[in-house]
Amino acid sequence: MDWNLSPIVKYTITVVAFGLVMVPSAFFFRMNPSKLTNLMGRQAPMYAVGEGQCRVHEVGEPYAIKSRRVVTPAGLRNALIVIENGRIKDILRADTEIELPVQDVGNLVVMAGLIDPHVHVNEPGRTEWEGFESATAAAAAGGTTTLFDMPLNCVPSTVSVTAMEQKISAIRKANLNCDVGLIGGAVPGFLDQIAPLAKAGVFAFKSFMIDSQSADFPHVNSADLVEAMSLISKLEGAPYVYILHAEKDSEGDEALLETGEHSNQDHAGHLKSRPEVWETRAVDEAIRAADQTGCHIHIAHVGSSKAAEIIRTAKIDGADVTAEACTHNLLFQSEEIPKGNTLFKCAPPIRSEDNRLGLWKALLNDRSLDIIASDHSPSPPELKHMQDGDFTKAWGGIAGLQYRLQGTWTASQPFAVDFMRLSELLSGKVADIFGLSASKGRIVKGLDADLVIWDPEEEQVIQESECLHRHKASAYTGQKLMGRVKKTIVHGEVVYEDGRGILGASPGKLLLRSAGTRDGHPQEVVRDQVCT
């Protein structure tokens, strides 16, 4: 057969053949980007999808995100966020022409990644309760890009440098999907470890003013409280935060604790067993001790609007005090908790609807409460006693790390909270209090490219099948919440994408506070070698 074809025909055949091979291949690798790793020996590129076209950039290379709703300290902007080397290189007008791959997310909201100051990861020692890998995955799925791990419910509790080293060793072995900072414990018998823990890099300290239910994390009495505050206030550098679980019982409280005709399956009985006066009493004492010692105190998970009023008065008088509310206290009310549903058990307890409204007033009107945390406190399902609904035996803690953005946004709807205020409550002000504002918390040039891209208008019924906590049972399951996270970016890398889940980039870092300074410096996580 004679194949002596003209040059034009040969060119046409070549173009058609190239198209028949490359178009299906491009589609295949678009759907299966990890295949490029196997074939090319390098990490697969991240796809930046614009309106009408797909553009590709290699992980670590500069790119930009475009949105009509970018939340900045100056307000809501139609903008381009330029990302390079894990940081925000620039924020430009949306119509700026740039020679970079651009991901146009349209009308989706782009906010600074959430910072959760109150998470119980429970590793080492109780990894079967949660663990760093599952906790950071759930965090990323909920738009959280940095979390602070509490010093108790792990074994050992982080009350010494030796214990802290064990926790860091566990972190080194985990795939971190967000950044992690550490909180040190201040407990009787280990108060001499406060200065060494500060030097080792913890961001803050925590004590309980009531039984913590953890054997190696005893609560402080009045003398311990003053001693701990004195030691913390004298640490080198900018003030360290002293976090307090502010409930305090007394021998004269027996009459208050009578649950009356309530059965063990009634949340009302649990509510009665932890009266509001426990919170107001503890907050009042803590503020007086802080005034005496000059210590910056932070009241964790304020559950009482009356306690918030005490904080408001103290702030007016010049007290160095900040405070947090929790999403579950802002969303739920005790009157609607089903009988026997121990997933809602926590301490301080979820209180009345009037109290819930009072907490929102404290956040938005007089600002006696500064930030919103999750107080994620998971446990194996059997410890929640769902089989018998016994509130007196169930573990007290709500698993809510993944749902902090959605739960808060849903609860805020009657109060017309705008995106700027929402971002401050969940990110910006948290960074200010815990010493990360030089690197995180806001969409500002030079800060870490930690971002959450989400749809605030989309509604979602929370399903266990989409939960990334180690254990799926949660008070949020079955709740209809507003907002859905579409993508979470940590240090410029996409770690979570709606519909695809965790992408395996694991760009999270261990954050340690620099000695004598306010701000944390990231420590690259060097994972232990695994022998096979």
C-alpha positions in Angstrom: 0.0 0.0 0.0 1.3 3.5 -0.9 1.6 5.7 2.2 3.2 8.6 0.3 0.7 11.2 1.6 0.9 14.9 1.2 2.4 17.0 4.2 -1.1 18.5 4.9 -2.7 15.1 5.3 0.1 13.8 7.5 -0.2 16.9 9.7 -4.0 16.4 10.0 -3.7 12.7 11.0 -1.0 13.6 13.6 -3.3 16.3 15.2 -6.3 14.0 15.3 -4.3 11.1 16.8 -2.7 13.4 19.5 -6.2 14.5 20.4 -7.6 11.0 20.7 -4.8 10.1 23.1 -4.4 13.2 25.2 -8.1 14.2 25.8 -9.1 11.0 27.5 -5.7 11.0 29.4 -6.3 14.5 30.6 -9.7 13.6 31.8 -8.4 10.5 33.5 -5.7 12.4 35.4 -8.2 15.2 36.3 -10.4 12.6 38.0 -7.4 10.7 39.4 -4.6 13.2 40.1 -2.8 10.8 42.4 -1.9 8.7 39.3 0.5 11.4 38.3 2.5 10.7 41.4 3.1 7.1 40.3 3.9 7.9 36.7 6.0 11.0 37.2 7.6 10.4 40.5 6.4 13.7 42.1 3.5 15.0 44.0 0.3 15.4 42.0 -0.6 18.9 41.0 -3.6 20.6 42.7 -6.2 21.6 40.2 -7.4 25.2 40.3 -10.8 25.3 38.5 -11.8 28.6 37.1 -15.2 29.6 35.6 -15.2 27.8 32.3 -11.7 26.2 32.4 -9.4 24.1 34.4 -5.9 25.4 35.2 -3.2 23.5 37.0 -0.4 24.5 39.4 2.1 22.4 41.2 1.8 22.1 44.9 4.0 24.8 46.4 3.9 27.0 43.3 2.2 30.4 43.4 -1.5 30.7 42.5 -4.5 32.9 43.3 -8.1 32.5 44.6 -10.8 34.8 43.4 -14.1 35.4 45.1 -16.8 38.0 45.2 -16.9 37.5 49.0 -13.4 37.7 50.6 -13.6 38.5 54.3 -10.8 41.0 55.2 -10.3 43.2 58.3 -11.4 46.1 56.0 -14.7 44.4 55.1 -16.1 42.1 52.4 -14.2 42.4 49.1 -14.4 41.2 45.6 -10.8 40.2 45.5 -7.9 38.0 44.3 -5.8 36.4 47.1 -2.3 35.6 45.8 -0.7 32.7 47.6 3.0 31.9 47.5 5.3 29.7 49.7 2.4 29.0 52.0 1.6 32.7 52.7 -0.7 35.4 51.4 1.6 37.3 49.1 -1.0 39.9 48.1 -4.7 40.8 48.0 -5.7 42.4 44.7 -8.8 43.8 43.0 -10.7 40.9 41.4 -10.2 42.4 37.9 -6.4 42.4 38.2 -4.8 40.5 35.4 -2.0 38.2 36.7 0.1 35.5 35.1 -0.8 32.8 37.7 -3.3 29.9 37.8 -6.6 31.4 39.3 -9.2 29.5 41.1 -12.5 31.4 40.7 -14.9 30.3 43.5 -17.6 32.8 42.4 -19.8 33.8 45.3 -18.5 31.4 47.9 -17.2 33.0 51.0 -13.4 33.0 51.6 -12.5 33.5 55.3 -9.4 33.1 57.4 -9.1 29.5 58.5 -10.7 28.9 61.9 -8.6 28.7 65.0 -10.1 26.5 67.8 -8.6 27.2 71.2 -10.2 24.4 73.1 -9.9 20.8 71.8 -9.3 17.6 73.7 -7.3 15.4 71.3 -6.7 12.7 74.0 -3.3 11.6 72.6 -1.1 10.0 73.9 -2.7 7.4 76.1 -6.3 7.6 74.9 -5.9 7.5 71.1 -8.9 5.3 71.0 -10.9 8.3 72.1 -9.7 10.6 69.3 -6.0 11.2 68.3 -4.2 13.9 66.3 -4.8 12.4 62.9 -8.6 12.1 63.2 -8.9 15.3 65.2 -7.0 17.3 62.6 -9.0 15.7 59.8 -12.3 16.6 61.4 -10.9 20.1 62.1 -10.1 20.6 58.4 -13.5 19.3 57.3 -15.0 22.0 59.4 -12.8 24.8 58.2 -10.4 24.8 61.1 -6.8 25.3 60.2 -5.2 25.6 63.7 -6.3 24.0 67.0 -5.0 24.1 70.6 -4.8 20.8 72.4 -5.9 20.8 76.0 -3.5 19.2 78.6 -5.9 16.6 80.1 -7.8 13.5 79.0 -4.6 12.3 77.5 -2.3 10.0 79.5 -0.2 11.4 80.9 -1.7 14.9 81.3 0.6 17.6 79.9 1.7 18.9 83.3 5.5 18.5 82.9 8.1 18.8 80.2 8.5 15.0 80.2 4.8 14.6 79.5 4.9 17.3 76.8 7.8 15.4 75.1 5.6 12.3 75.0 2.8 14.4 73.3 5.2 15.8 70.8 6.5 12.3 70.0 2.9 11.3 69.2 2.5 14.4 67.0 5.6 13.5 65.0 4.0 10.1 64.1 0.7 11.6 62.9 -0.4 13.0 59.6 -1.5 16.5 60.6 -4.2 18.1 58.5 -4.0 21.4 60.4 -1.6 23.2 62.7 -1.5 22.2 66.4 -0.5 24.3 69.4 -0.1 22.9 73.0 -1.6 24.1 76.3 0.2 23.2 79.5 -1.5 22.1 82.7 -1.1 23.9 86.0 -1.9 21.5 88.8 -1.0 20.9 92.4 2.3 19.1 92.8 3.5 20.3 89.4 3.4 24.1 89.7 7.2 24.1 89.5 6.8 22.9 85.9 5.1 26.1 84.8 8.3 27.9 83.8 9.9 24.8 82.1 6.7 24.2 80.1 6.7 27.8 79.0 10.3 27.5 77.9 9.4 24.3 76.0 6.8 26.1 74.0 3.3 25.9 75.4 1.1 28.8 74.5 -1.0 29.0 77.7 -1.8 27.1 80.9 -5.0 25.6 82.2 -6.5 24.6 85.6 -9.7 23.2 86.8 -11.4 24.9 89.8 -13.5 21.7 90.3 -12.8 18.0 90.0 -11.7 17.4 86.4 -12.5 13.7 86.4 -8.9 13.0 85.3 -6.9 11.4 88.1 -3.6 13.0 87.1 -5.1 16.4 86.6 -6.3 17.5 90.1 -8.1 20.8 90.5 -6.6 23.9 92.2 -7.9 25.2 95.5 -7.8 28.9 96.3 -4.2 28.9 97.5 -3.1 26.9 94.4 -4.9 29.4 92.2 -3.1 32.4 93.5 0.3 30.6 93.4 -0.3 29.5 89.8 -1.3 33.0 88.7 1.7 34.5 90.5 4.1 32.1 88.6 2.4 32.6 85.3 2.3 36.4 85.6 6.1 36.4 86.2 7.1 34.4 83.1 9.5 36.0 80.7 8.0 37.8 77.7 4.5 39.0 76.9 1.7 37.7 79.2 0.8 34.1 79.1 -2.9 33.2 79.1 -4.2 31.2 82.1 -7.3 29.2 81.1 -9.7 28.3 83.8 -12.5 25.8 84.0 -14.6 28.0 86.2 -17.0 25.9 88.3 -16.6 25.7 92.0 -18.7 23.6 94.4 -19.0 24.0 98.2 -20.0 21.9 101.2 -23.1 24.0 101.6 -24.5 23.1 98.1 -26.3 19.9 99.0 -29.7 21.5 98.8 -28.9 22.9 95.4 -28.1 19.5 94.1 -31.3 17.8 94.9 -32.7 16.6 91.6 -36.2 16.1 92.9 -38.4 13.9 90.8 -36.0 13.9 87.8 -34.8 10.5 86.7 -31.3 9.7 85.6 -32.5 10.0 82.0 -33.5 13.6 82.4 -31.1 16.3 81.3 -33.0 18.5 83.8 -31.5 16.4 86.6 -27.9 16.9 85.1 -28.6 20.6 84.9 -29.7 20.7 88.5 -26.6 18.8 89.6 -24.3 21.6 88.3 -26.0 24.8 89.4 -25.3 28.2 87.9 -23.9 29.4 91.2 -20.9 27.1 90.7 -19.9 29.2 87.6 -20.6 32.6 89.1 -18.7 31.7 92.3 -15.7 30.5 90.4 -15.6 33.4 88.0 -15.8 35.9 90.8 -12.9 34.2 92.7 -10.8 33.9 89.6 -11.2 37.6 88.8 -10.3 38.7 92.3 -7.2 36.5 92.2 -6.2 37.8 88.8 -6.5 41.4 90.1 -4.3 40.5 93.0 -1.5 38.8 90.9 -1.7 40.7 87.6 -2.3 37.5 85.6 -4.2 37.4 82.4 -7.0 34.9 82.9 -9.3 33.3 80.2 -12.5 31.8 81.3 -13.2 28.7 79.3 -16.7 27.6 78.0 -18.8 30.2 79.9 -22.2 28.5 80.2 -23.9 31.0 82.4 -25.2 34.4 81.3 -24.9 35.6 84.9 -21.2 34.6 84.9 -20.8 36.6 81.7 -22.3 39.7 83.5 -19.6 39.3 86.2 -16.9 39.3 83.5 -18.5 42.3 81.9 -18.3 44.3 85.1 -14.7 43.2 85.7 -13.7 44.3 82.2 -15.2 47.7 82.8 -13.2 47.9 86.0 -10.0 47.1 84.0 -9.5 43.4 84.7 -7.2 41.5 82.4 -9.8 38.8 81.5 -11.0 37.3 78.3 -13.6 34.6 77.9 -15.1 32.1 75.4 -18.5 30.7 74.7 -19.0 27.3 73.1 -21.0 26.6 69.9 -23.2 24.0 71.7 -24.2 26.6 74.4 -25.1 29.1 71.7 -27.1 26.6 69.5 -28.9 24.3 71.9 -31.2 24.9 74.9 -32.0 22.5 77.8 -35.7 22.5 77.2 -35.3 20.7 73.9 -32.8 18.0 74.9 -34.5 14.6 74.4 -34.9 12.3 77.4 -32.0 9.9 77.6 -29.9 11.6 74.9 -26.6 11.8 76.8 -24.8 13.1 73.7 -25.8 16.5 75.1 -24.1 16.0 78.5 -21.3 18.5 79.1 -19.9 20.7 81.9 -20.9 23.4 82.4 -24.2 22.1 81.2 -26.4 23.4 78.4 -28.8 25.8 80.1 -32.2 27.4 79.3 -33.3 29.3 76.2 -33.2 32.6 78.1 -29.6 31.8 79.1 -28.7 31.0 75.5 -30.0 34.4 74.4 -28.1 36.0 77.3 -24.8 34.4 76.0 -25.4 35.9 72.6 -26.0 39.3 74.1 -22.7 38.9 76.0 -20.9 38.1 72.7 -22.4 40.7 70.4 -23.7 43.6 72.5 -21.5 44.2 75.6 -18.7 41.8 74.3 -18.0 40.4 77.8 -17.4 37.1 75.8 -14.6 37.4 73.2 -14.5 34.2 71.2 -16.2 30.9 70.3 -14.6 27.5 70.9 -15.8 23.9 70.4 -14.6 22.3 73.6 -14.4 19.1 71.6 -14.4 16.4 74.2 -15.1 13.0 72.6 -15.1 9.5 74.1 -15.9 6.0 72.9 -19.7 5.5 72.5 -20.0 3.1 75.4 -18.9 5.8 77.8 -21.8 8.0 76.7 -24.3 5.4 78.0 -26.6 5.9 75.1 -27.9 2.3 75.7 -29.5 3.3 79.0 -29.6 7.1 78.7 -28.1 7.6 82.2 -26.8 11.1 82.5 -25.3 10.4 85.9 -22.9 7.8 84.4 -22.3 9.2 80.9 -19.0 10.9 80.0 -19.5 14.6 80.1 -18.3 16.1 76.8 -19.7 17.0 73.3 -18.0 16.1 70.1 -18.3 19.2 67.9 -14.9 20.0 66.4 -16.1 19.5 62.8 -19.3 21.6 63.3 -18.1 24.8 64.9 -18.5 27.0 61.8 -21.9 25.6 60.8 -23.3 25.5 64.3 -22.2 29.0 65.1 -23.5 30.4 61.8 -26.8 28.6 62.2 -27.3 29.9 65.8 -26.3 33.4 64.8 -29.0 33.9 62.2 -31.5 35.7 64.4 -28.8 38.2 65.4 -27.7 39.2 61.8 -24.0 38.5 62.5 -22.0 39.5 59.4 -19.0 37.6 58.0 -16.4 40.0 59.5 -17.8 39.5 63.0 -18.1 35.8 62.5 -14.5 35.6 61.4 -13.3 37.6 64.4 -15.2 35.3 66.8 -13.8 32.1 65.3 -10.4 33.2 64.1 -9.1 36.8 64.5 -9.7 37.4 68.2 -8.6 33.9 69.0 -5.3 34.7 67.3 -5.0 37.9 69.3 -5.6 36.2 72.7 -3.3 33.2 72.1 -0.5 35.0 70.4 -0.8 34.0 66.8 -1.9 37.3 65.2 1.4 37.9 63.5 0.9 34.8 61.4 -2.8 33.7 61.5 -6.4 34.7 62.1 -7.1 37.2 59.3 -6.7 37.5 55.5 -3.8 40.0 55.5 -0.7 40.2 53.3 2.2 38.3 54.8 0.1 36.0 57.0 -0.2 32.2 56.6 -2.4 31.1 53.7 -4.8 29.3 56.0 -8.3 29.7 54.5 -11.8 28.2 54.5 -14.0 28.4 51.4 -17.6 27.8 52.2 -21.2 28.3 51.1 -23.2 30.1 53.9 -26.5 29.6 52.1 -26.4 25.8 51.7 -28.2 23.8 54.3 -27.1 20.4 55.5 -28.5 17.7 57.8 -25.5 16.4 59.7 -24.9 12.8 58.9 -22.6 10.3 60.7 -21.4 9.2 57.3 -19.7 12.5 56.7 -18.2 12.8 60.2 -14.4 12.6 60.5 -14.2 12.4 64.3 -12.9 9.0 65.4 -16.3 8.3 66.9 -19.3 9.5 64.9 -21.9 9.9 67.7 -22.5 13.6 68.3 -25.1 16.0 69.6 -25.0 17.6 66.2 -26.0 14.5 64.3 -29.4 15.0 62.7 -29.3 18.7 63.2 -30.2 20.9 60.1 -27.4 23.4 60.0 -26.6 26.3 57.6 -23.4 26.5 55.7 -21.2 23.9 54.1 -17.4 23.9 53.9 -16.2 23.5 50.3 -12.5 23.6 50.7 -10.0 24.1 53.5 -6.4 25.4 52.7 -3.5 25.1 55.2 -0.2 26.8 54.4 -1.5 27.2 50.8 -2.3 23.5 50.3 -5.8 22.1 49.9 -6.3 19.6 52.7 -10.0 19.1 52.5 -12.5 19.3 49.6 -16.2 18.7 49.7 -17.0 15.4 48.0 -13.5 14.2 48.1 -12.7 14.5 51.8 -9.1 14.7 53.2 -6.7 14.9 50.3 -3.6 13.5 52.0 -1.4 16.6 51.8 -0.8 16.7 55.6 0.8 20.2 55.7 0.0 20.7 59.4 2.8 21.8 61.7 3.4 21.7 65.4 3.4 25.2 66.8 5.6 26.1 69.7 5.6 29.5 71.3 9.0 31.2 71.1 10.5 31.7 74.5 10.1 35.2 75.8 7.8 36.3 73.0 4.1 36.4 72.3 4.0 34.7 68.9 4.3 31.0 68.1 6.9 29.8 65.6 6.1 26.8 63.5 8.1 23.6 63.9 8.3 21.3 60.9 7.0 17.9 62.0 9.7 15.2 61.3 7.9 11.9 61.4 9.5 8.9 62.9 10.7 6.3 60.3 8.4 3.3 60.1 10.2 0.0 59.6 8.5 -2.4 57.2 
